[in-house]
Every structure is written in C-alpha cells, then in structure tokens.
Short mmCIF file of C-alpha atoms and ligand atoms in Angstrom, two decimals:
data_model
loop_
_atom_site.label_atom_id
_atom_site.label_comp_id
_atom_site.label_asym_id
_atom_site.label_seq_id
_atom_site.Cartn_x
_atom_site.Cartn_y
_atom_site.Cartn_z
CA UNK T 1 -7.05 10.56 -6.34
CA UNK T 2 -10.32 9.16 -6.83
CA UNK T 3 -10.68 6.30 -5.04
CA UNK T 4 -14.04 5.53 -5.17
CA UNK T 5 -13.62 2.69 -8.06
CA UNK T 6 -17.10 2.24 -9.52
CA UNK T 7 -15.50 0.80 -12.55
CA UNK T 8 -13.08 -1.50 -10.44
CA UNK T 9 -13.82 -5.39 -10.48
CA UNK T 10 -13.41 -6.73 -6.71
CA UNK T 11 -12.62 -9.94 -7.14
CA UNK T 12 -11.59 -11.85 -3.89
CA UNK T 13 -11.31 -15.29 -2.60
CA UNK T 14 -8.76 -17.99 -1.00
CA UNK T 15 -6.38 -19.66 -3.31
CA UNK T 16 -7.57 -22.57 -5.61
CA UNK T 17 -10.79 -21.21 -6.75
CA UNK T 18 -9.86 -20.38 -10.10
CA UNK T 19 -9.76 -16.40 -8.74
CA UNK T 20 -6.61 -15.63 -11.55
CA UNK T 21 -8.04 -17.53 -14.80
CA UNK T 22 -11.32 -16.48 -14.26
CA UNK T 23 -10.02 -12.36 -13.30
CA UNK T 24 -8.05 -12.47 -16.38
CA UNK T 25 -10.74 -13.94 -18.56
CA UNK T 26 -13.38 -11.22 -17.40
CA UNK T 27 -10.38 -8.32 -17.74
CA UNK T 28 -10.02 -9.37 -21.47
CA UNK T 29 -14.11 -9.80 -21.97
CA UNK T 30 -14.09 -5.83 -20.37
CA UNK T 31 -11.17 -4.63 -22.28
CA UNK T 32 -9.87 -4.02 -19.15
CA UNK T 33 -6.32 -3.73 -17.38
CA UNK T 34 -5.77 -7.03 -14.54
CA UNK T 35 -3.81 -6.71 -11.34
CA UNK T 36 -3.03 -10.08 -9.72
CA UNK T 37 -3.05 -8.36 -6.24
CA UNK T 38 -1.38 -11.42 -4.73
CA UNK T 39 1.67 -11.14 -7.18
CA UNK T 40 2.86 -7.81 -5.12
CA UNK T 41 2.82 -9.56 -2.01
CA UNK T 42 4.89 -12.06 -3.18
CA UNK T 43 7.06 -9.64 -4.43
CA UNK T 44 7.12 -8.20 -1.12
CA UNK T 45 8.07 -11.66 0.28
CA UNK T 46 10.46 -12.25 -2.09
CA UNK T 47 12.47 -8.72 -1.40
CA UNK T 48 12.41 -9.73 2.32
CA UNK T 49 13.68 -13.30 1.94
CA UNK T 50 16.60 -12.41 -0.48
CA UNK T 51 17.78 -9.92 1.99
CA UNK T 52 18.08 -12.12 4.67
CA UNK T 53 15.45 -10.00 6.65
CA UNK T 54 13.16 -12.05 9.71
CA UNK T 55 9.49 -12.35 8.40
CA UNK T 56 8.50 -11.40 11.51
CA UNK T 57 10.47 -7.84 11.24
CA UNK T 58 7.96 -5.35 9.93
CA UNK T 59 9.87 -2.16 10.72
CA UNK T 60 13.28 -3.82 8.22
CA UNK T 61 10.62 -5.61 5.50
CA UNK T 62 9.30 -1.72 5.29
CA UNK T 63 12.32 -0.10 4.91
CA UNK T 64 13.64 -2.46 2.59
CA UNK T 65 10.84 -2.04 0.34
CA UNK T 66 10.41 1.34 0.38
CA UNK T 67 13.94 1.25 -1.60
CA UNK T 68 12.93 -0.96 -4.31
CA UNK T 69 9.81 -0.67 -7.00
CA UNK T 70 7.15 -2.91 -7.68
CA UNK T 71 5.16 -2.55 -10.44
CA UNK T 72 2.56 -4.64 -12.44
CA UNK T 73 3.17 -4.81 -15.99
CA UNK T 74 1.58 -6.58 -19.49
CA UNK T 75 4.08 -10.03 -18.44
CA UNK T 76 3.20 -9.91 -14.53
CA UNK T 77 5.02 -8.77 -11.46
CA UNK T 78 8.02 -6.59 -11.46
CA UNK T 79 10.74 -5.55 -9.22
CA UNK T 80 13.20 -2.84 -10.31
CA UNK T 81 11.73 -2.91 -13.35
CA UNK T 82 12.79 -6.82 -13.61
CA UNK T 83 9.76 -9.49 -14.53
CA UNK T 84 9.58 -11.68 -11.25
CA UNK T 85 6.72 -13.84 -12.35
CA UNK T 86 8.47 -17.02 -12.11
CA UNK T 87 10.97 -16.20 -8.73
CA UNK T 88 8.07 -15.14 -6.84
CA UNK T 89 6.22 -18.91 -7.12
CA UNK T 90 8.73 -20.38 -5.55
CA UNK T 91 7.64 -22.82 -2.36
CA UNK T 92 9.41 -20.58 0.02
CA UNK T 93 7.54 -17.51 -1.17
CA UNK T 94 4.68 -19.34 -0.78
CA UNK T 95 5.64 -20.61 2.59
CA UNK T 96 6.37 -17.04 3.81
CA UNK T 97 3.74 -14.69 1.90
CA UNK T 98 1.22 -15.01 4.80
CA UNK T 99 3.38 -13.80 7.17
CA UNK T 100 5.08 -10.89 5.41
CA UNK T 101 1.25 -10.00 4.26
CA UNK T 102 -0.04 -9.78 7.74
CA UNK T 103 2.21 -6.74 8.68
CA UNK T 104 -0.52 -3.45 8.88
CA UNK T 105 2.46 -1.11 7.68
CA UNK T 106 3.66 -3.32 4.75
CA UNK T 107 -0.05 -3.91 3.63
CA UNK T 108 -0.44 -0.15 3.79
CA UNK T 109 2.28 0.31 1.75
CA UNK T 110 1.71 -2.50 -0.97
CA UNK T 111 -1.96 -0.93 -1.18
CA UNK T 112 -0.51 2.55 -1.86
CA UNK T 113 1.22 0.45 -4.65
CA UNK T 114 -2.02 -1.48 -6.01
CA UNK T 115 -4.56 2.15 -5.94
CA UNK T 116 -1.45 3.56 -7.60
CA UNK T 117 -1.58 1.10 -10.39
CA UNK T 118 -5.12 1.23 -10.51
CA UNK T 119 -5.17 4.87 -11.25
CA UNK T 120 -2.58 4.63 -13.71
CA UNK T 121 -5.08 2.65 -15.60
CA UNK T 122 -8.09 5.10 -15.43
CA UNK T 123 -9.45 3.54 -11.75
CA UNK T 124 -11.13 1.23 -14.68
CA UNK T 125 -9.66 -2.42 -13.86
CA UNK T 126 -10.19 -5.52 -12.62
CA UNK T 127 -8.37 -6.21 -9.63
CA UNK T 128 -7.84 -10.02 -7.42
CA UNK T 129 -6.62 -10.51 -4.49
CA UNK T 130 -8.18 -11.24 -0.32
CA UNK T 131 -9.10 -7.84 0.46
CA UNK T 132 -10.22 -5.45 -2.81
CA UNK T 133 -13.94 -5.75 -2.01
CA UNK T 134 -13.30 -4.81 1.48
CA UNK T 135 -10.41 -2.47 1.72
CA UNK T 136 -8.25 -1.78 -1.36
CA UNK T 137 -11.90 -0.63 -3.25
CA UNK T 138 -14.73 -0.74 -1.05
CA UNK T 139 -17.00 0.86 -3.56
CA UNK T 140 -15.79 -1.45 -6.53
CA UNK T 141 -19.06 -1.45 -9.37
CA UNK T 142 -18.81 -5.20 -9.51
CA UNK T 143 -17.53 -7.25 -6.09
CA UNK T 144 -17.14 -10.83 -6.73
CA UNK T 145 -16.22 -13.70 -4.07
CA UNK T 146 -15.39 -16.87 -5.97
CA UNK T 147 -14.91 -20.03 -3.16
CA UNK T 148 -14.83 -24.10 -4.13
CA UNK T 149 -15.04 -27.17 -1.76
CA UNK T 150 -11.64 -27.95 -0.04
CA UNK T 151 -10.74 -30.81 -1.77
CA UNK T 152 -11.60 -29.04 -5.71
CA UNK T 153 -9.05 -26.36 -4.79
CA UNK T 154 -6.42 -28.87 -3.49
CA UNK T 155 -6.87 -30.75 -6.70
CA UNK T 156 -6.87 -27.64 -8.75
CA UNK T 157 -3.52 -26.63 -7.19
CA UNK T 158 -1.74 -29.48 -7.38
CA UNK T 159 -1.71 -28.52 -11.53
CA UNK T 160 0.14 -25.31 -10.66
CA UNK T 161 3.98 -25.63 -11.33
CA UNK T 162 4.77 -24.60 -7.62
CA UNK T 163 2.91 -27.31 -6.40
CA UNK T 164 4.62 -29.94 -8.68
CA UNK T 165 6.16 -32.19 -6.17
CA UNK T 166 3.72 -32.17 -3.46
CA UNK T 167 0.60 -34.64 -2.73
CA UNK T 168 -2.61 -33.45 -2.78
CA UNK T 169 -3.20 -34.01 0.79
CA UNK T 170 0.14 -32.35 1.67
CA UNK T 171 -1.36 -29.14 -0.61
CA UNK T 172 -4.86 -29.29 0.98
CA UNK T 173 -2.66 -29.47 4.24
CA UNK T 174 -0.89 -25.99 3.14
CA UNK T 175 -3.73 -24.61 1.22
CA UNK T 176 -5.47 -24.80 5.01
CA UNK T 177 -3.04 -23.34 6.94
CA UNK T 178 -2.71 -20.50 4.56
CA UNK T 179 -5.89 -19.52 4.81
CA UNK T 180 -6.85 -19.59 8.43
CA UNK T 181 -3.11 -17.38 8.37
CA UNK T 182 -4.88 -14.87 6.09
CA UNK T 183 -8.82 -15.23 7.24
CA UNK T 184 -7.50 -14.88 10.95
CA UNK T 185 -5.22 -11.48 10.80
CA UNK T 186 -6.19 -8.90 11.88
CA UNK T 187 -5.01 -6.61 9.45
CA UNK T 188 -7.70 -7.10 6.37
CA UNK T 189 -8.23 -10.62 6.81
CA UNK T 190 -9.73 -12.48 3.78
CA UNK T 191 -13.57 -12.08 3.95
CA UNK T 192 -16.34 -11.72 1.12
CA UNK T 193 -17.08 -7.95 1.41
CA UNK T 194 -21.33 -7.90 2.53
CA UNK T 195 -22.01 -6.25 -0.85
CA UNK T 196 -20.44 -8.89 -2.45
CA UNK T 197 -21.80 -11.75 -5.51
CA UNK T 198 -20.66 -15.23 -3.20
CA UNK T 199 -19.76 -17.46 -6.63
CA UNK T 200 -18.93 -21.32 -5.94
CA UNK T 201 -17.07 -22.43 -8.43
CA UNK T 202 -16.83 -26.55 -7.43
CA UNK T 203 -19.38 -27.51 -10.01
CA UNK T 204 -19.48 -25.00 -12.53
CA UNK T 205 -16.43 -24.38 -15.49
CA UNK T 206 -14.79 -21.11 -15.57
CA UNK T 207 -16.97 -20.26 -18.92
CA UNK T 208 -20.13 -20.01 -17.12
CA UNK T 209 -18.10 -18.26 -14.13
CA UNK T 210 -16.82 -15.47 -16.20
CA UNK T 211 -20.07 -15.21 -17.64
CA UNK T 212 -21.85 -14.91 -14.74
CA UNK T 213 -19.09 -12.06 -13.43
CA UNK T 214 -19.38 -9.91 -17.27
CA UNK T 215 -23.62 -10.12 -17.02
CA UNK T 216 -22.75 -8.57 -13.30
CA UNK T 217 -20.30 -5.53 -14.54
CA UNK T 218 -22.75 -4.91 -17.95
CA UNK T 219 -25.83 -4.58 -15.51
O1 LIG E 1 -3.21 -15.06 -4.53
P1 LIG E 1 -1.88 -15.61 -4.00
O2 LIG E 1 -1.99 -17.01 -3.49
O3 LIG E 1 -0.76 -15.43 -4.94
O4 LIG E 1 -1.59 -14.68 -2.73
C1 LIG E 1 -0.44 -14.86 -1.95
C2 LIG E 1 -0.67 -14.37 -0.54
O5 LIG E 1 -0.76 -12.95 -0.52
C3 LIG E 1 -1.90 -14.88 0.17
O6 LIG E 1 -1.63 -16.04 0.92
C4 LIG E 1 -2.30 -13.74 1.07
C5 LIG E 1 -1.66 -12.53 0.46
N1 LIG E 1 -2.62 -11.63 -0.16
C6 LIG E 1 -3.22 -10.70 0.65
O7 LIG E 1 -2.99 -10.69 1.85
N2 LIG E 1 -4.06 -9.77 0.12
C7 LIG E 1 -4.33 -9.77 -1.19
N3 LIG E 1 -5.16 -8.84 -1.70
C8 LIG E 1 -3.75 -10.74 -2.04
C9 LIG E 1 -2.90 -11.67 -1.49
#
C-alpha cells in the first residue's frame, strides 16, 4: 500500500508533554481519524504479561501475538475485539512497555498493525507515538515533536489515573528511566525526526499548541 503518508500527522515525543490531548485535539480540528500509537504497545505488553511470558523473550511475545488482534477503534485500544483502554494503564504495563517495545521483531510487527490501521483510514490520520516521524511515516505532511521541561511533565503525569498513588519525584524518577529505555534502543529509539516542527510545550497551553500544529497541516 501506499505508504508514503503525506496526509499523516507525525506526532512524536516522550511521555508528559501533552502528546495525546493535544493529537486528539488537532485529529478533531482535521476531521481526522487518531491512533494513540503507544496504546498498541501496551497492548502488546499486556498480552505478554497475562500469559506469563519473560519480557525479555521476543521469539514467545511474537508468537503470542501473532494469535491475538489488536485493533484501534472510536473508544481506544482493542484486543480480540475487547476495549482494553483501562487494563492496559495499569503500573505494571507501564513498568514493562519499554522492554516489550524494544524487541526489533515485535516493533515490526505492531508497525504492520499501526500502517494497517492507517490505511484503513485513507493513509489520512493523525498518528502519536516515539517513532512515526522517523519510521512508521517518514514522509508524514506535518511532523511534529512536542517536549516540556522535566519537572512540567512529572507534574503533568502525576494527574493521570495510573500515576495516582505515586509522588512526583517518584514519577519524574520513572518518567526518566523510561525514556533513556526508549531514547537508548536501538531499535527506533525516540528521536525528533530532522524534518521535524521541535514544539515546547512548558510555557504555552495546549490551545495555542494545537494551533500552532493545524496552521502547520493547512500550510
Ligand atoms: O505513549 P505511551 O506512554 O503510552 O507509550 C508507552 C510505551 O510504548 C513507551 O514507553 C514506548 C513505547 N512506544 C514506542 O516504543 N513507540 C511508539 N511509537 C509509541 C510508544
């Protein structure tokens, strides 16, 4: 299929940095379809985890996924045609997502998934994750990379329900580990894309941020 995504939104960038309000707003601004990229990695994770498999086992996480199907839909993530929005937010998802995502073969296949969905849709969507700029859609229309000052995104998270019991310095702690787990891989590490709009969002709400993102996709 046609890869080539010149009506794809890139938008990339480490957790905290507003990445999924801001995606969604600009999705609903476009009239466009929204893939929460992350969402089918933590499906991934979640697959491996409730079947007992060793994070660390690529060859059993693959085979175990290729016999289930995960899918995007209007509420969020599915498995087997079952809405896993909520079960895949759970602390140990989040504590085992990096490591399930670094696998080459399982990122392979949850890309396959994610160009898939994206085609379903027209290749006209507007897609967020660590790697859409750069290897999902290198030659995305619009390529955004939204970052924010460690401390915003720490403070940002802590309002997420998965994050409900933790400190703030205990979720900057996690938030910092996470992302020298995903920056550091070597399979698609997390990385603005050279062609890419670098957005900080510390200082600025997520109005003017979307904004900024729909003047970029109109031009
Ligand atoms: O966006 P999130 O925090 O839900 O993402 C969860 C994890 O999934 C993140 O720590 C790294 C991985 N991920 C990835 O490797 N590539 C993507 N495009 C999106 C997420």
């Amino acid at each position: 299929w046609n890869i080539e995504g010149a009506e794809v939104v890139a938008m990339d960038g480490p957790s905290g940095v507003g990445k999924s309000t801001v995606a969604k707003a600009v999705a609903q601004r476009l009239g466009l379809a929204y893939l929460d990229t992350g969402s089918t990695y933590r499906a991934a994770t979640r697959i491996t985890l409730s079947h007992g498999i060793d994070v660390c086992d690529e060859e059993a996480i693959l085979a175990e996924l290729t016999a289930h199907d995960i899918d995007y839909g209007a509420e969020g993530i599915e498995v087997d045609g079952v809405n896993v929005a909520t079960d895949v937010r759970t602390p140990e998802v989040t504590a085992n997502v990096s490591a399930v995502s670094a696998h080459p073969r399982v990122r392979e296949h949850i890309v396959a998934i994610q160009r898939a969905w994206a085609h379903r849709h027209g290749d006209a969507a507007v897609l967020e994750g660590r790697d859409i700029g750069t290897v999902v859609f290198p030659d995305a229309g619009v390529k955004v990379y939204l970052t924010a000052r460690p401390e915003v995104r720490a403070l940002r998270r802590a309002g997420d329900t998965e994050a409900a019991n933790s400190s703030v310095d205990e979720i900057a702690e996690k938030l910092a580990a996470r992302d020298k787990a995903d920056s550091t891989r070597a399979a698609s590490p997390l990385r603005a894309a050279d062609d890419a709009e670098i957005i900080d969002t510390s200082d600025i709400d997520i109005d003017e941020v979307v904004g900024l993102i729909v003047d970029l996709a109109d031009r």
